[in-house]
Amino acid sequence: MEVKISEQGGTMTAAFVGRLDTPASLEVSRDIQPLLDNANKTLVLDCKELSYISSSGLRIFLTIRKAAAAKGGKVIVKDITDDIRQVFMMTGFLNLFEVRNG
Amino acid sequence: MTERHLIFHNDIQQIPQLACFVEAIAEEASLDQSLAMSLNLALEEAVTNVIMYAYPAGSDGLVSIEAVIRDDALEFILSDSGIPFDPTEAREADVTLAAEDRPIGGLGIFLVRNIMDEVTYRREDGKNILTMRKHLKQNNN
């Protein structure tokens, strides 16, 4: 699992690559600090190469979403696969995020 | 009917093994990839619960998963010798709440219940035994 963070203008993008299972999420929870620090901006969570997510991974997404709500930023979840969309739908996460595909 | 077993220590770093375990079952039962992912997810949540709650932090314990593959259903029997813990009694997440109001936890058991068709718990011979069943459609012919 890898998170690639880049910044351009007022937008910070985090590309999640691989499987966000419980042990991976423990590591990633440290990597997302720049996103939490910039939660007043637009945060794009690029999920094109995110192949799996468990509740621990969802917790990371929710943490980012809560930070943005608190600091007045915006979160866009980009290019989720059908499998991840299914998990988002099941857990009500589709209602919590602006999801953009394509 | 075939059976497969997986036994591992209560260490969260063992979780990725589940992916290989489910992959082998998916191949044997000719499951589509989407169902395989859902089963992987349900098993991860159930096993994570055991690792986090059944054994005191730092103590060693074993988690055993038995998978029974039938034509019409898959059955996963998860057992451990930890403290009595019934995940079916655990408080479930409210997935209709807004982001601001959603608690960070509680999604694990919710996912298990939603993915599996039957989830039952019993305490037997000092063990927690969680049985999860998934019905399979028999329209392969």
Coordinates of C-alpha atoms in Angstrom, one line a residue:
Chain A
M1 CA 0.0 0.0 0.0
E2 CA 1.3 3.4 -0.9
V3 CA -0.1 6.9 -0.7
K4 CA 1.3 9.5 -3.1
I5 CA 0.6 13.0 -2.1
S6 CA 1.0 15.9 -4.5
E7 CA 0.0 19.6 -4.4
Q8 CA -1.0 21.9 -7.2
G9 CA -2.5 25.3 -6.7
G10 CA -5.1 25.0 -4.0
T11 CA -5.6 21.3 -4.4
M12 CA -3.9 18.5 -2.6
T13 CA -4.2 15.1 -4.2
A14 CA -3.6 11.8 -2.5
A15 CA -3.4 8.7 -4.7
F16 CA -4.1 5.5 -2.8
V17 CA -2.3 2.6 -4.5
G18 CA -2.9 -1.1 -3.4
R19 CA -4.9 -2.7 -0.7
L20 CA -6.1 -0.6 2.3
D21 CA -6.5 -3.5 4.8
T22 CA -6.2 -3.2 8.6
P23 CA -2.3 -3.3 8.8
A24 CA -1.9 -1.0 5.8
S25 CA -4.4 1.5 7.3
L26 CA -2.3 1.6 10.5
E27 CA 0.6 2.8 8.4
V28 CA -1.4 5.1 6.2
S29 CA -2.9 6.9 9.1
R30 CA 0.5 8.5 9.6
D31 CA 0.9 9.3 5.9
I32 CA -2.3 11.3 5.7
Q33 CA -1.1 14.0 8.1
P34 CA -0.4 16.5 5.3
L35 CA -4.0 16.1 4.2
L36 CA -5.3 16.8 7.7
D37 CA -3.0 19.8 7.9
N38 CA -4.4 21.1 4.6
A39 CA -8.1 20.3 5.3
N40 CA -9.1 23.9 4.5
K41 CA -8.3 23.2 0.8
T42 CA -9.7 20.9 -1.8
L43 CA -8.5 17.4 -1.2
V44 CA -8.7 14.9 -4.0
L45 CA -8.6 11.2 -2.9
D46 CA -7.6 9.4 -6.1
C47 CA -8.8 5.8 -5.8
K48 CA -8.1 4.6 -9.4
E49 CA -5.5 2.1 -8.1
L50 CA -7.2 1.3 -4.7
S51 CA -8.1 -2.3 -5.1
Y52 CA -9.5 -3.1 -1.6
I53 CA -10.7 -1.3 1.5
S54 CA -11.8 -2.6 4.9
S55 CA -13.4 -0.7 7.8
S56 CA -10.0 0.5 8.9
G57 CA -9.5 2.1 5.5
L58 CA -13.0 3.6 5.6
R59 CA -12.0 5.1 8.9
I60 CA -9.1 7.0 7.3
F61 CA -11.5 8.4 4.6
L62 CA -13.9 9.5 7.3
T63 CA -11.1 11.1 9.4
I64 CA -10.1 13.2 6.3
R65 CA -13.8 14.1 5.6
K66 CA -14.3 15.2 9.2
A67 CA -11.1 17.3 9.1
A68 CA -12.4 19.0 6.0
A69 CA -15.8 19.6 7.5
A70 CA -14.1 21.2 10.6
K71 CA -11.7 23.4 8.6
G72 CA -14.0 24.4 5.7
G73 CA -12.3 22.4 3.0
K74 CA -13.7 20.0 0.4
V75 CA -13.1 16.3 -0.3
I76 CA -13.5 14.7 -3.7
V77 CA -13.2 10.9 -4.1
K78 CA -12.0 10.3 -7.6
D79 CA -12.2 7.2 -9.9
I80 CA -13.4 4.5 -7.5
T81 CA -13.6 0.9 -8.9
D82 CA -16.9 -1.0 -8.8
D83 CA -15.8 -3.1 -5.9
I84 CA -14.9 -0.1 -3.8
R85 CA -18.1 1.6 -4.8
Q86 CA -20.0 -1.4 -3.5
V87 CA -18.3 -1.0 -0.1
F88 CA -19.0 2.7 -0.1
M89 CA -22.7 2.0 -0.9
M90 CA -23.1 -0.6 1.8
T91 CA -21.7 1.6 4.4
G92 CA -23.4 4.9 3.4
F93 CA -20.1 6.4 2.4
L94 CA -21.4 7.3 -1.0
N95 CA -23.6 9.9 0.8
L96 CA -20.6 11.4 2.7
F97 CA -18.4 12.1 -0.3
E98 CA -18.5 13.8 -3.6
V99 CA -17.6 10.9 -5.9
R100 CA -16.3 11.7 -9.4
N101 CA -15.5 9.1 -12.0
G102 CA -13.9 9.6 -15.4
Chain B
M1 CA -17.9 -30.6 -0.2
T2 CA -14.4 -29.5 0.5
E3 CA -12.8 -27.9 3.6
R4 CA -9.9 -25.5 4.0
H5 CA -8.2 -24.4 7.1
L6 CA -6.2 -21.4 8.1
I7 CA -4.6 -20.9 11.5
F8 CA -2.7 -17.8 12.6
H9 CA -1.5 -15.8 15.6
N10 CA -3.4 -12.9 16.9
D11 CA -1.2 -10.4 15.1
I12 CA -2.8 -7.8 12.9
Q13 CA 0.1 -8.2 10.5
Q14 CA -1.3 -11.6 9.6
I15 CA -4.4 -10.1 8.0
P16 CA -3.0 -10.1 4.4
Q17 CA -2.9 -14.0 4.5
L18 CA -6.7 -13.9 4.3
A19 CA -6.5 -12.6 0.7
C20 CA -4.7 -15.7 -0.4
F21 CA -7.0 -17.9 1.6
V22 CA -10.1 -16.4 0.0
E23 CA -8.5 -16.5 -3.4
A24 CA -8.0 -20.2 -3.2
I25 CA -11.6 -20.7 -2.0
A26 CA -12.9 -18.4 -4.8
E27 CA -11.1 -20.5 -7.4
E28 CA -12.4 -23.8 -6.0
A29 CA -16.0 -22.5 -5.7
S30 CA -15.8 -20.5 -9.0
L31 CA -16.8 -17.3 -7.3
D32 CA -16.7 -14.0 -9.2
Q33 CA -14.1 -11.5 -8.2
S34 CA -16.6 -9.1 -6.6
L35 CA -18.0 -11.8 -4.3
A36 CA -14.5 -12.9 -3.4
M37 CA -13.6 -9.4 -2.3
S38 CA -16.8 -9.1 -0.2
L39 CA -15.9 -12.4 1.5
N40 CA -12.3 -11.2 2.1
L41 CA -13.7 -8.1 3.7
A42 CA -16.2 -9.9 6.0
L43 CA -13.4 -12.3 7.1
E44 CA -11.0 -9.5 7.7
E45 CA -13.5 -7.6 9.9
A46 CA -14.4 -10.8 11.9
V47 CA -10.7 -11.7 12.4
T48 CA -9.7 -8.1 13.3
N49 CA -12.4 -8.2 16.0
V50 CA -10.9 -11.3 17.5
I51 CA -7.3 -9.9 17.3
M52 CA -8.4 -6.6 18.9
Y53 CA -10.8 -7.8 21.5
A54 CA -10.6 -11.5 22.3
Y55 CA -7.0 -11.6 23.5
P56 CA -5.4 -9.1 25.9
A57 CA -3.0 -6.8 24.2
G58 CA 0.5 -8.3 23.9
S59 CA -0.6 -11.9 24.7
D60 CA -0.3 -14.6 22.1
G61 CA -3.3 -16.6 20.9
L62 CA -4.5 -18.4 17.9
V63 CA -7.3 -17.7 15.5
S64 CA -8.6 -20.6 13.4
I65 CA -10.7 -20.3 10.3
E66 CA -12.4 -23.3 8.8
A67 CA -14.0 -22.9 5.4
V68 CA -16.6 -25.4 4.2
I69 CA -17.4 -25.2 0.5
R70 CA -20.6 -26.7 -0.7
D71 CA -22.5 -26.3 -3.9
D72 CA -25.2 -24.1 -2.4
A73 CA -23.3 -22.3 0.4
L74 CA -20.0 -21.3 1.9
E75 CA -19.5 -21.6 5.6
F76 CA -16.7 -19.9 7.6
I77 CA -16.2 -21.0 11.2
L78 CA -13.9 -18.7 13.1
S79 CA -12.7 -19.9 16.5
D80 CA -10.4 -18.5 19.2
S81 CA -9.6 -19.2 22.9
G82 CA -9.8 -15.6 24.0
I83 CA -12.2 -14.0 26.5
P84 CA -15.9 -14.5 25.7
F85 CA -16.8 -12.0 23.0
D86 CA -20.0 -12.1 21.0
P87 CA -19.6 -9.7 18.0
T88 CA -23.3 -10.3 17.1
E89 CA -24.1 -8.4 20.3
A90 CA -21.8 -5.5 19.4
R91 CA -23.3 -2.1 18.7
E92 CA -23.7 -1.5 15.0
A93 CA -22.8 1.6 13.1
D94 CA -25.6 3.9 11.9
V95 CA -24.7 4.3 8.3
T96 CA -27.3 7.0 7.7
L97 CA -25.6 9.7 9.8
A98 CA -23.8 12.7 8.3
A99 CA -20.0 12.8 8.3
E100 CA -19.9 15.2 11.2
D101 CA -22.0 12.8 13.4
R102 CA -20.6 9.5 12.3
P103 CA -18.5 7.8 15.0
I104 CA -15.1 6.5 13.7
G105 CA -15.8 2.9 14.7
G106 CA -18.5 0.3 14.5
L107 CA -18.4 -0.5 10.8
G108 CA -16.6 -3.9 11.1
I109 CA -19.5 -6.0 12.4
F110 CA -21.9 -4.0 10.2
L111 CA -20.0 -5.2 7.2
V112 CA -19.9 -8.8 8.4
R113 CA -23.7 -8.8 8.8
N114 CA -24.3 -7.2 5.5
I115 CA -22.1 -9.4 3.4
M116 CA -23.0 -12.7 5.1
D117 CA -26.4 -14.3 5.0
E118 CA -26.2 -15.9 8.5
V119 CA -24.0 -15.0 11.4
T120 CA -24.2 -16.9 14.6
Y121 CA -22.1 -17.0 17.8
R122 CA -21.7 -19.6 20.4
R123 CA -19.3 -20.2 23.3
E124 CA -18.2 -23.8 23.5
D125 CA -15.4 -25.5 25.5
G126 CA -13.8 -22.2 26.3
K127 CA -13.8 -21.0 22.7
N128 CA -15.6 -18.3 20.8
I129 CA -17.1 -19.8 17.7
L130 CA -18.5 -17.5 15.0
T131 CA -20.2 -19.2 12.1
M132 CA -20.8 -17.1 9.0
R133 CA -22.7 -18.5 6.1
K134 CA -23.0 -17.2 2.5
H135 CA -25.6 -18.7 0.2
L136 CA -24.5 -19.3 -3.4
K137 CA -26.7 -19.0 -6.4
Q138 CA -26.8 -22.3 -8.3
N139 CA -27.2 -21.0 -11.8
N140 CA -23.9 -22.2 -13.2
N141 CA -25.5 -24.6 -15.7

